[in-house]
Coordinates of C-alpha atoms in Angstrom, one line a residue:
M1 CA -68.8 -21.6 -25.9
L2 CA -70.9 -21.0 -29.0
A3 CA -71.8 -17.5 -28.0
T4 CA -68.4 -16.5 -27.2
V5 CA -67.1 -17.4 -30.7
V6 CA -70.3 -15.1 -32.2
F7 CA -69.5 -12.6 -30.0
T8 CA -65.5 -12.4 -31.0
A9 CA -66.4 -12.5 -34.6
V10 CA -68.9 -9.4 -34.2
M11 CA -66.7 -7.4 -32.1
T12 CA -63.3 -8.2 -34.4
L13 CA -65.6 -7.2 -37.3
F14 CA -67.0 -4.0 -35.6
I15 CA -63.2 -2.8 -34.2
L16 CA -62.2 -3.4 -38.2
K17 CA -65.0 -1.1 -39.5
L18 CA -64.1 1.4 -37.0
V19 CA -60.5 1.4 -37.8
G20 CA -61.2 1.7 -41.4
I21 CA -63.3 4.4 -41.1
A22 CA -60.8 6.3 -38.9
L23 CA -57.7 5.6 -40.7
G24 CA -59.3 6.0 -44.4
G25 CA -58.9 2.0 -45.1
L26 CA -56.5 -0.6 -44.4
R27 CA -55.1 -1.3 -47.3
V28 CA -52.4 1.1 -49.1
S29 CA -53.1 2.0 -52.5
A30 CA -51.3 -0.3 -55.2
E31 CA -48.7 2.3 -56.6
E32 CA -47.2 2.4 -52.4
E33 CA -47.5 -1.3 -52.6
A34 CA -45.8 -1.8 -55.7
Q35 CA -43.1 0.9 -54.6
G36 CA -42.4 -0.9 -51.4
L37 CA -43.7 1.0 -47.9
D38 CA -40.1 1.9 -46.7
I39 CA -39.9 4.3 -49.4
S40 CA -43.9 5.7 -49.2
S41 CA -43.9 5.7 -45.0
H42 CA -40.5 6.9 -44.2
E43 CA -38.8 8.1 -47.7
E44 CA -36.2 5.7 -47.4
R45 CA -35.1 2.3 -48.5
G46 CA -35.2 -0.8 -46.0
Y47 CA -33.0 -3.2 -47.9
V48 CA -30.5 -1.1 -49.7
N49 CA -28.8 -4.2 -51.5
L50 CA -32.1 -5.2 -53.3

């Protein structure tokens, strides 16, 4: 059981690292986060009335 937990944790970290390298990071910039991801990704508002 412990071996399964350790293996899963190591593989998860490995995959996250690969994705981070491939995509240039897992987070958006602070400016894009403040502006809203709908606007920065799709150039439109997701919630018009807010």
